Amino acid sequence: MDIDKVKVNGNTLTSTRAVQGKATRFSFDGVYDEKSTSEEIYEAHIKRLTDAACQGLNGTVFAYGQTGAGKTHTIRGDEATPGIMPQAISDLFDIIKRNPDTQFLMRVSYVEIYNEEVRDLLSPSTVELKLREVTKGCFQAAGLIEPVVTLEAE
């Protein structure tokens, strides 16, 4: 039986198979444990994306981890501890309110990749989305819903 030994060094995970002795390295913007808060993750990585989005750039947040690791809670949160998505939405609309002379167009999408299947979490359909390369190195999920958002409650 192959057993993985995992070592964390900063933002890099190194996994070594006990039987094969082969190491695989994964580097992330951040590696967090169960004591980490959504606010800590938001301030460290997501806030700058919300600021950049208001300058016209696209922003993507990718949460990775095994089932039950807390990805959904980190993204969504709850009433007492808002996740990174509600924090980002709140910040985006605060920026919009502080800049009444600037016109903003905000589109959102919410995608889940699970067992190598891509699903649109804003769509009532459960149809798997197909990824396609639209230009070299740039991929798009065909059929992804990207509604225009004008109110924070949306």
Coordinates of N, CA and C in Angstrom, one line a residue:
M1 N 0.8 -1.2 0.0 CA 0.0 0.0 0.0 C 0.9 1.2 0.0
D2 N 0.6 2.2 -0.9 CA 1.3 3.5 -0.9 C 0.7 4.4 0.1
I3 N 1.6 5.0 0.9 CA 1.2 6.0 1.9 C 1.9 7.3 1.6
D4 N 1.2 8.4 1.6 CA 1.8 9.7 1.4 C 2.3 10.3 2.7
K5 N 3.5 10.8 2.7 CA 4.0 11.6 3.8 C 4.0 13.0 3.3
V6 N 3.3 13.9 4.0 CA 3.2 15.3 3.6 C 3.9 16.2 4.5
K7 N 4.8 17.1 3.9 CA 5.5 18.1 4.7 C 5.1 19.5 4.2
V8 N 4.8 20.4 5.2 CA 4.4 21.8 4.9 C 5.6 22.7 5.2
N9 N 6.0 23.5 4.2 CA 7.1 24.5 4.4 C 6.6 25.8 3.8
G10 N 6.1 26.7 4.6 CA 5.6 27.9 4.1 C 4.3 27.7 3.3
N11 N 4.3 28.1 2.1 CA 3.1 27.8 1.2 C 3.3 26.7 0.3
T12 N 4.2 25.8 0.6 CA 4.5 24.7 -0.3 C 4.3 23.4 0.5
L13 N 3.5 22.5 -0.2 CA 3.3 21.1 0.4 C 4.1 20.2 -0.5
T14 N 4.9 19.3 0.2 CA 5.6 18.3 -0.5 C 5.1 16.9 0.0
S15 N 4.6 16.2 -1.0 CA 4.0 14.8 -0.8 C 5.0 13.8 -1.3
T16 N 5.4 12.8 -0.5 CA 6.3 11.8 -0.9 C 5.6 10.4 -0.6
R17 N 5.5 9.6 -1.7 CA 5.0 8.3 -1.5 C 6.0 7.4 -0.8
A18 N 5.5 6.8 0.3 CA 6.4 6.0 1.1 C 7.0 4.8 0.3
V19 N 6.3 4.2 -0.6 CA 6.7 3.1 -1.3 C 7.7 3.5 -2.5
Q20 N 7.3 4.5 -3.2 CA 8.0 4.9 -4.4 C 9.1 5.9 -4.1
G21 N 9.0 6.6 -3.0 CA 10.0 7.7 -2.7 C 10.0 8.9 -3.6
K22 N 8.9 9.0 -4.4 CA 8.8 10.1 -5.4 C 8.1 11.3 -4.7
A23 N 8.7 12.5 -4.8 CA 8.2 13.7 -4.2 C 7.4 14.5 -5.3
T24 N 6.3 15.0 -4.8 CA 5.5 15.9 -5.6 C 5.3 17.2 -4.8
R25 N 5.5 18.4 -5.4 CA 5.4 19.6 -4.7 C 4.2 20.4 -5.3
F26 N 3.5 21.0 -4.4 CA 2.4 21.9 -4.7 C 2.6 23.2 -4.0
S27 N 2.6 24.3 -4.7 CA 2.7 25.7 -4.1 C 1.4 26.4 -4.2
F28 N 1.0 27.1 -3.1 CA -0.2 27.8 -3.1 C 0.1 29.2 -2.6
D29 N -0.9 30.1 -2.8 CA -0.8 31.5 -2.3 C -0.8 31.5 -0.8
G30 N -1.5 30.5 -0.2 CA -1.6 30.3 1.2 C -2.0 28.9 1.6
V31 N -1.5 28.5 2.8 CA -1.9 27.2 3.3 C -2.4 27.5 4.7
Y32 N -3.6 27.0 5.0 CA -4.2 27.4 6.3 C -4.7 26.1 7.0
D33 N -4.7 26.2 8.4 CA -5.2 25.1 9.2 C -6.5 25.4 9.8
E34 N -7.0 24.6 10.6 CA -8.4 24.7 11.2 C -8.5 25.9 12.1
K35 N -7.4 26.5 12.6 CA -7.5 27.7 13.4 C -7.6 29.0 12.6
S36 N -7.5 28.9 11.3 CA -7.5 30.1 10.5 C -8.9 30.6 10.4
T37 N -9.1 31.9 10.2 CA -10.4 32.5 10.0 C -10.6 33.0 8.6
S38 N -11.9 33.1 8.2 CA -12.2 33.6 6.9 C -11.7 35.1 6.8
E39 N -11.8 35.9 7.9 CA -11.3 37.2 7.8 C -9.8 37.3 7.5
E40 N -9.0 36.4 8.2 CA -7.6 36.3 8.0 C -7.3 36.0 6.5
I41 N -8.0 35.0 5.9 CA -7.8 34.6 4.5 C -8.2 35.8 3.6
Y42 N -9.3 36.4 3.9 CA -9.8 37.5 3.1 C -8.8 38.6 3.0
E43 N -8.3 39.1 4.2 CA -7.4 40.2 4.2 C -6.1 39.8 3.6
A44 N -5.6 38.6 3.7 CA -4.3 38.2 3.1 C -4.3 38.0 1.6
H45 N -5.5 37.6 1.0 CA -5.5 37.2 -0.4 C -6.6 37.8 -1.2
I46 N -7.8 38.0 -0.6 CA -8.9 38.3 -1.4 C -9.2 39.8 -1.6
K47 N -8.9 40.5 -0.5 CA -9.2 42.0 -0.6 C -8.5 42.7 -1.7
R48 N -7.3 42.3 -2.0 CA -6.6 42.9 -3.2 C -7.3 42.6 -4.5
L49 N -7.9 41.4 -4.6 CA -8.7 41.0 -5.8 C -9.9 41.9 -5.9
T50 N -10.6 42.2 -4.8 CA -11.8 43.1 -4.9 C -11.4 44.5 -5.3
D51 N -10.2 45.0 -4.8 CA -9.7 46.3 -5.2 C -9.4 46.3 -6.7
A52 N -8.7 45.2 -7.1 CA -8.3 45.1 -8.6 C -9.5 45.0 -9.5
A53 N -10.5 44.3 -9.0 CA -11.7 44.2 -9.8 C -12.4 45.5 -10.1
C54 N -12.3 46.4 -9.1 CA -12.9 47.8 -9.3 C -12.0 48.6 -10.2
Q55 N -10.8 48.1 -10.6 CA -10.0 48.8 -11.5 C -10.1 48.2 -12.9
G56 N -11.0 47.2 -13.1 CA -11.3 46.6 -14.4 C -10.7 45.3 -14.6
L57 N -10.1 44.7 -13.6 CA -9.4 43.4 -13.8 C -10.4 42.3 -13.3
N58 N -10.2 41.1 -13.9 CA -11.0 39.9 -13.4 C -10.3 39.3 -12.2
G59 N -11.1 38.8 -11.3 CA -10.6 38.1 -10.1 C -11.2 36.7 -10.0
T60 N -10.3 35.8 -9.6 CA -10.7 34.4 -9.3 C -10.2 33.9 -8.0
V61 N -11.1 33.3 -7.3 CA -10.7 32.6 -6.0 C -10.9 31.2 -6.2
F62 N -9.8 30.4 -5.9 CA -9.8 29.0 -6.0 C -9.5 28.3 -4.7
A63 N -10.5 27.6 -4.1 CA -10.3 27.0 -2.8 C -10.1 25.5 -3.1
Y64 N -9.0 25.0 -2.6 CA -8.7 23.6 -2.8 C -8.5 22.8 -1.5
G65 N -9.0 21.6 -1.5 CA -8.8 20.8 -0.3 C -9.7 19.6 -0.3
Q66 N -9.4 18.6 0.5 CA -10.1 17.4 0.6 C -11.6 17.7 1.1
T67 N -12.4 16.7 0.8 CA -13.8 16.8 1.3 C -13.9 16.9 2.8
G68 N -14.6 17.9 3.2 CA -14.8 18.1 4.7 C -13.7 19.0 5.3
A69 N -12.9 19.6 4.4 CA -11.8 20.5 4.9 C -12.2 21.9 5.3
G70 N -13.4 22.3 4.9 CA -13.9 23.6 5.2 C -13.9 24.6 4.1
K71 N -13.8 24.2 2.9 CA -13.8 25.1 1.7 C -15.1 25.9 1.6
T72 N -16.2 25.1 1.6 CA -17.5 25.8 1.5 C -17.7 26.8 2.6
H73 N -17.4 26.4 3.8 CA -17.6 27.4 4.9 C -16.7 28.6 4.8
T74 N -15.5 28.4 4.3 CA -14.6 29.5 4.1 C -15.1 30.4 3.0
I75 N -15.7 29.9 2.0 CA -16.2 30.7 0.9 C -17.5 31.4 1.3
R76 N -18.5 30.6 1.9 CA -19.8 31.1 2.2 C -19.9 31.7 3.6
G77 N -19.4 31.0 4.6 CA -19.5 31.4 6.0 C -20.9 31.1 6.5
D78 N -21.2 31.8 7.5 CA -22.6 31.8 8.1 C -22.9 33.2 8.7
E79 N -24.1 33.3 9.3 CA -24.5 34.6 9.8 C -23.5 35.2 10.8
A80 N -22.9 34.4 11.7 CA -22.0 34.9 12.7 C -20.6 35.1 12.1
T81 N -20.2 34.3 11.2 CA -18.8 34.5 10.6 C -18.9 34.5 9.1
P82 N -19.1 35.6 8.4 CA -19.2 35.7 7.0 C -17.9 35.1 6.3
G83 N -18.2 34.4 5.2 CA -17.1 33.8 4.4 C -16.4 34.9 3.6
I84 N -15.5 34.4 2.7 CA -14.8 35.4 1.9 C -15.7 36.0 0.8
M85 N -16.7 35.2 0.3 CA -17.5 35.7 -0.7 C -18.4 36.9 -0.2
P86 N -19.1 36.7 0.9 CA -19.9 37.9 1.5 C -19.0 39.1 1.8
Q87 N -17.8 38.8 2.3 CA -16.9 39.9 2.6 C -16.5 40.7 1.3
A88 N -16.2 39.9 0.2 CA -15.8 40.5 -1.0 C -17.0 41.3 -1.6
I89 N -18.2 40.8 -1.6 CA -19.3 41.5 -2.1 C -19.6 42.8 -1.3
S90 N -19.5 42.7 0.0 CA -19.6 43.9 0.8 C -18.6 45.0 0.4
D91 N -17.3 44.6 0.3 CA -16.3 45.5 -0.1 C -16.5 46.1 -1.5
L92 N -16.9 45.3 -2.4 CA -17.2 45.7 -3.8 C -18.3 46.8 -3.8
F93 N -19.3 46.6 -3.1 CA -20.4 47.6 -3.0 C -20.0 48.8 -2.2
D94 N -19.2 48.7 -1.2 CA -18.7 49.9 -0.5 C -17.8 50.7 -1.5
I95 N -17.0 50.1 -2.3 CA -16.2 50.8 -3.3 C -17.1 51.5 -4.3
I96 N -18.1 50.8 -4.7 CA -19.0 51.4 -5.7 C -19.7 52.7 -5.1
K97 N -20.2 52.6 -3.8 CA -20.8 53.7 -3.1 C -19.9 54.9 -3.0
R98 N -18.6 54.6 -2.7 CA -17.6 55.7 -2.5 C -17.2 56.4 -3.8
N99 N -17.6 55.8 -4.9 CA -17.2 56.3 -6.3 C -18.4 56.6 -7.1
P100 N -19.3 57.5 -6.7 CA -20.5 57.7 -7.5 C -20.4 58.2 -8.9
D101 N -19.2 58.8 -9.2 CA -19.0 59.3 -10.5 C -18.4 58.3 -11.5
T102 N -18.2 57.1 -11.0 CA -17.6 56.0 -11.8 C -18.7 55.0 -12.1
Q103 N -18.7 54.5 -13.4 CA -19.7 53.5 -13.8 C -19.1 52.1 -13.7
F104 N -19.7 51.2 -13.0 CA -19.2 49.9 -12.8 C -20.2 48.9 -13.4
L105 N -19.6 47.8 -14.0 CA -20.4 46.7 -14.5 C -19.8 45.5 -13.9
M106 N -20.6 44.8 -13.0 CA -20.2 43.7 -12.3 C -20.9 42.4 -12.7
R107 N -20.2 41.4 -13.2 CA -20.7 40.1 -13.5 C -20.1 39.1 -12.5
V108 N -20.9 38.1 -12.2 CA -20.4 37.1 -11.2 C -20.6 35.7 -11.8
S109 N -19.8 34.8 -11.4 CA -20.0 33.4 -11.6 C -19.6 32.6 -10.4
Y110 N -20.1 31.4 -10.2 CA -19.8 30.6 -9.1 C -19.7 29.2 -9.5
V111 N -18.5 28.6 -9.6 CA -18.3 27.3 -10.2 C -17.7 26.3 -9.1
E112 N -18.1 25.1 -9.2 CA -17.6 24.0 -8.4 C -16.9 23.0 -9.3
I113 N -15.7 22.6 -9.0 CA -15.1 21.5 -9.7 C -15.0 20.3 -8.6
Y114 N -15.7 19.2 -8.9 CA -15.7 18.1 -8.0 C -15.6 16.8 -8.8
N115 N -14.7 16.0 -8.4 CA -14.5 14.7 -9.2 C -14.4 15.0 -10.7
E116 N -13.6 16.0 -11.0 CA -13.3 16.4 -12.4 C -14.5 16.8 -13.2
E117 N -15.6 17.2 -12.5 CA -16.8 17.7 -13.2 C -16.9 19.2 -12.8
V118 N -17.2 20.0 -13.8 CA -17.4 21.4 -13.6 C -18.9 21.8 -13.6
R119 N -19.4 22.4 -12.5 CA -20.8 22.7 -12.3 C -20.9 24.2 -12.1
D120 N -22.0 24.8 -12.6 CA -22.4 26.2 -12.4 C -23.3 26.2 -11.2
L121 N -22.8 26.8 -10.1 CA -23.6 26.8 -8.9 C -24.7 27.9 -8.9
L122 N -24.7 28.8 -9.9 CA -25.8 29.8 -10.1 C -26.9 29.3 -11.0
S123 N -26.7 28.2 -11.7 CA -27.7 27.6 -12.6 C -28.5 26.6 -11.9
P124 N -29.8 26.6 -12.2 CA -30.7 25.6 -11.6 C -30.4 24.2 -12.3
S125 N -29.8 24.2 -13.4 CA -29.5 23.0 -14.1 C -28.3 22.3 -13.5
T126 N -28.3 21.0 -13.5 CA -27.1 20.2 -13.0 C -26.2 19.7 -14.1
V127 N -26.4 20.3 -15.3 CA -25.6 19.8 -16.4 C -24.1 20.2 -16.2
E128 N -23.2 19.2 -16.5 CA -21.8 19.5 -16.4 C -21.3 20.4 -17.5
L129 N -20.5 21.4 -17.1 CA -20.0 22.4 -18.1 C -18.8 21.8 -18.7
K130 N -18.6 22.1 -20.0 CA -17.4 21.7 -20.7 C -16.4 22.9 -20.8
L131 N -15.1 22.6 -20.5 CA -14.1 23.7 -20.6 C -13.6 23.6 -22.0
R132 N -13.4 24.8 -22.6 CA -12.8 24.9 -23.9 C -11.8 26.1 -23.9
E133 N -10.8 25.9 -24.7 CA -9.7 26.9 -24.8 C -10.2 27.9 -25.9
V134 N -10.3 29.2 -25.5 CA -10.8 30.2 -26.4 C -9.6 30.9 -27.1
T135 N -8.5 31.1 -26.3 CA -7.3 31.5 -26.9 C -6.2 30.8 -26.2
K136 N -5.0 30.8 -26.7 CA -3.9 30.0 -26.1 C -3.8 30.3 -24.6
G137 N -4.0 29.2 -23.8 CA -3.9 29.3 -22.4 C -5.0 30.0 -21.7
C138 N -6.1 30.4 -22.4 CA -7.2 31.0 -21.8 C -8.5 30.1 -22.0
F139 N -9.0 29.6 -20.9 CA -10.1 28.7 -21.0 C -11.4 29.3 -20.5
Q140 N -12.5 28.8 -21.0 CA -13.9 29.2 -20.7 C -14.8 28.0 -20.5
A141 N -15.7 28.2 -19.5 CA -16.7 27.1 -19.3 C -17.9 27.4 -20.1
A142 N -18.1 26.6 -21.1 CA -19.2 26.8 -22.1 C -20.5 26.7 -21.4
G143 N -21.4 27.7 -21.5 CA -22.7 27.7 -20.9 C -22.7 28.3 -19.5
L144 N -21.6 28.8 -19.0 CA -21.6 29.4 -17.6 C -22.4 30.6 -17.5
I145 N -23.3 30.7 -16.5 CA -24.1 31.9 -16.3 C -23.2 32.9 -15.6
E146 N -23.3 34.1 -16.2 CA -22.6 35.3 -15.6 C -23.5 36.5 -15.5
P147 N -24.4 36.5 -14.6 CA -25.4 37.6 -14.5 C -24.7 38.9 -14.1
V148 N -25.3 40.0 -14.6 CA -24.9 41.3 -14.1 C -25.5 41.5 -12.7
V149 N -24.8 42.0 -11.8 CA -25.2 42.3 -10.4 C -25.2 43.8 -10.2
T150 N -26.4 44.3 -9.7 CA -26.5 45.7 -9.4 C -26.8 46.0 -7.9
L151 N -27.2 45.0 -7.2 CA -27.5 45.1 -5.7 C -26.7 44.1 -4.9
E152 N -26.3 44.5 -3.7 CA -25.5 43.6 -2.9 C -26.4 42.4 -2.5
A153 N -27.6 42.5 -2.4 CA -28.5 41.3 -2.0 C -28.5 40.3 -3.1
E154 N -28.2 40.7 -4.4 CA -28.3 39.7 -5.5 C -27.2 38.7 -5.3

